[in-house]
Coordinates of C-alpha atoms in Angstrom, one line a residue:
M1 CA 0.3 -17.8 -20.6
I2 CA 1.1 -14.3 -19.6
N3 CA 2.6 -11.9 -22.3
E4 CA 6.3 -11.3 -21.6
V5 CA 5.9 -7.5 -21.8
I6 CA 3.1 -7.7 -19.1
K7 CA 5.2 -9.9 -16.9
K8 CA 8.4 -7.9 -17.3
N9 CA 6.7 -4.5 -16.7
G10 CA 4.6 -5.8 -13.8
I11 CA 7.6 -7.2 -12.0
N12 CA 9.9 -4.2 -12.7
Y13 CA 7.4 -1.6 -11.6
G14 CA 6.3 -3.8 -8.7
V15 CA 9.9 -3.7 -7.5
M16 CA 9.9 0.1 -7.9
I17 CA 6.7 0.3 -5.9
G18 CA 8.2 -1.9 -3.2
I19 CA 11.4 0.0 -3.0
A20 CA 9.6 3.4 -3.0
S21 CA 7.4 2.2 -0.1
A22 CA 10.4 0.9 1.8
L23 CA 12.3 4.2 1.3
V24 CA 9.3 6.2 2.5
T25 CA 9.0 3.9 5.6
A26 CA 12.8 4.1 6.2
S27 CA 12.8 7.9 5.9
I28 CA 9.9 8.3 8.3
Y29 CA 11.6 5.9 10.7
A30 CA 14.8 7.9 10.5
V31 CA 13.2 11.3 10.8
D32 CA 10.4 11.0 13.3
L33 CA 8.1 8.1 14.2
N34 CA 5.3 10.6 14.8
L35 CA 5.0 11.0 11.0
F36 CA 3.5 7.5 10.9
T37 CA 0.3 9.1 12.4
S38 CA 0.2 11.9 9.9
W39 CA -2.6 11.7 7.4
W40 CA -0.6 13.5 4.7
V41 CA 2.2 10.8 4.8
G42 CA -0.5 8.2 3.9
I43 CA -1.8 10.4 1.0
L44 CA 1.8 10.9 -0.2
G45 CA 2.4 7.2 -0.3
L46 CA -0.8 6.6 -2.1
V47 CA 0.0 9.3 -4.7
I48 CA 3.5 7.8 -5.3
N49 CA 2.0 4.3 -5.8
L50 CA -0.8 5.4 -8.1
T51 CA 1.6 7.5 -10.2
I52 CA 3.9 4.6 -10.7
C53 CA 1.0 2.4 -11.6
I54 CA -0.3 5.0 -14.2
V55 CA 3.1 5.1 -15.8
L56 CA 3.3 1.3 -15.7
L57 CA -0.1 0.9 -17.5
S58 CA 0.6 3.7 -20.0
K59 CA 4.0 2.3 -20.9
T60 CA 2.7 -1.3 -21.2
K61 CA -0.2 -0.2 -23.4
K62 CA 2.3 1.6 -25.7
E63 CA 4.6 -1.4 -25.8
L64 CA 1.7 -3.6 -26.8
N65 CA 0.9 -1.1 -29.7
G66 CA -2.3 0.0 -28.0
I67 CA -3.8 -3.4 -27.9
F68 CA -4.5 -3.7 -24.2
T69 CA -7.4 -5.9 -23.0
F70 CA -9.1 -5.4 -19.7
K71 CA -7.5 -8.7 -18.5
D72 CA -4.0 -7.7 -19.6
A73 CA -4.3 -4.3 -18.0
F74 CA -5.6 -5.8 -14.7
T75 CA -2.9 -8.5 -14.8
T76 CA -0.1 -5.9 -15.3
Y77 CA -1.4 -3.8 -12.4
F78 CA -2.0 -6.8 -10.2
I79 CA 1.5 -8.2 -10.7
A80 CA 3.0 -4.9 -9.8
A81 CA 0.8 -4.3 -6.8
V82 CA 1.5 -7.8 -5.3
M83 CA 5.2 -7.4 -5.9
G84 CA 5.2 -4.0 -4.3
I85 CA 3.2 -5.1 -1.3
L86 CA 5.4 -8.2 -0.7
I87 CA 8.6 -6.1 -0.8
S88 CA 7.1 -3.4 1.5
T89 CA 5.7 -6.0 3.9
T90 CA 9.0 -7.9 4.0
F91 CA 10.8 -4.6 4.8
N92 CA 8.4 -3.7 7.5
I93 CA 8.7 -7.2 9.1
L94 CA 12.5 -6.8 9.1
L95 CA 12.4 -3.3 10.4
F96 CA 9.9 -3.7 13.2
N97 CA 10.6 -7.3 14.2
V98 CA 14.3 -7.8 13.6
I99 CA 16.2 -4.5 13.3
D100 CA 14.3 -2.4 15.9
P101 CA 11.6 -4.3 17.7
A102 CA 11.2 -1.5 20.3
A103 CA 10.0 0.8 17.5
K104 CA 6.8 -1.2 17.1
D105 CA 6.0 -0.6 20.8
T106 CA 6.7 3.1 20.5
L107 CA 4.5 3.3 17.3
N108 CA 1.7 1.5 19.0
E109 CA 1.7 4.0 21.8
L110 CA 1.8 6.9 19.4
I111 CA -1.2 5.4 17.5
I112 CA -3.1 4.9 20.7
K113 CA -2.6 8.5 21.7
Y114 CA -3.5 9.7 18.2
T115 CA -6.7 7.6 18.2
A116 CA -7.7 8.8 21.6
G117 CA -7.2 12.4 20.6
M118 CA -9.2 12.0 17.5
M119 CA -12.0 10.2 19.4
Q120 CA -12.1 13.1 21.9
K121 CA -12.3 15.7 19.1
F122 CA -15.3 13.9 17.6
G123 CA -17.0 13.8 21.0
S124 CA -16.9 10.0 21.7
P125 CA -18.0 9.0 25.2
V126 CA -15.1 8.4 27.7
A127 CA -16.2 4.8 28.1
V128 CA -15.9 4.1 24.4
I129 CA -12.5 5.8 24.3
N130 CA -11.3 3.7 27.2
E131 CA -12.6 0.5 25.7
T132 CA -10.9 1.3 22.4
I133 CA -7.6 2.1 24.1
A134 CA -7.8 -1.2 26.1
K135 CA -8.4 -3.2 22.9
M136 CA -5.5 -1.4 21.1
K137 CA -3.1 -2.1 24.0
Q138 CA -3.8 -5.8 23.5
S139 CA -3.0 -5.8 19.8
N140 CA 0.4 -5.4 18.1
P141 CA -0.2 -4.0 14.6
Y142 CA 3.5 -4.3 13.7
S143 CA 3.9 -8.0 14.5
T144 CA 4.8 -10.3 11.7
I145 CA 1.3 -11.9 11.7
E146 CA -0.5 -8.5 11.7
L147 CA 1.7 -7.2 8.9
I148 CA 1.0 -10.2 6.8
K149 CA -2.8 -9.8 7.5
G150 CA -2.4 -6.2 6.5
S151 CA -0.7 -7.2 3.2
V152 CA -3.7 -9.4 2.3
F153 CA -6.0 -6.5 2.9
A154 CA -3.8 -4.3 0.8
I155 CA -3.9 -6.8 -2.0
V156 CA -7.7 -6.7 -1.9
I157 CA -7.8 -2.9 -1.9
S158 CA -5.2 -2.8 -4.7
S159 CA -7.3 -5.2 -6.7
I160 CA -10.2 -2.7 -6.6
F161 CA -7.9 0.0 -7.8
G162 CA -6.7 -2.5 -10.5
L163 CA -10.2 -3.0 -11.8
I164 CA -10.7 0.7 -12.1
F165 CA -7.4 1.3 -13.8
A166 CA -7.9 -1.7 -16.1
A167 CA -11.3 -0.3 -17.2
F168 CA -9.7 3.1 -17.9
F169 CA -6.6 1.8 -19.7
K170 CA -8.0 -1.0 -21.8
S171 CA -8.2 -0.6 -25.5
K172 CA -11.4 0.9 -26.8
T173 CA -13.3 -1.6 -28.9
T174 CA -14.3 -0.5 -32.4
Q175 CA -17.7 -1.8 -33.5
E176 CA -18.9 -1.2 -37.0

């Protein structure tokens, strides 16, 4: 059975992560869709999420009087990460498939242009660039199915971060 402090904090901070992610997405959507292709926006989102997770683990460890096993630390992080990802994915599905389906087409075109430009900068052959663009035009990264697939990938990546954080925040064992 999961400790109530772990469950409560995981859920509360997961909701915070999800809301923060949805607010960042909504802000970018409202300001300029081109920001979705900016590298610094991705870094900003990652920093916000990691900061919230560090606060979550620190607070939970303190509430557990410093007795924080690796499993408890990972469970706390995992609950928060999954909650945040589910809220964020749900928001993205609603935004790009219900509220403004045309935005996903615009974003796909922006991403294709950005990718082609980056490939040209790195000296990729024209044939490879054309093949990549053709494949990208066939996909729809903001469809409901693709967003759900992306959320599964995000949970896997978050789990890796969770293992690292759990190792860092777990209680130090005292052996005599």
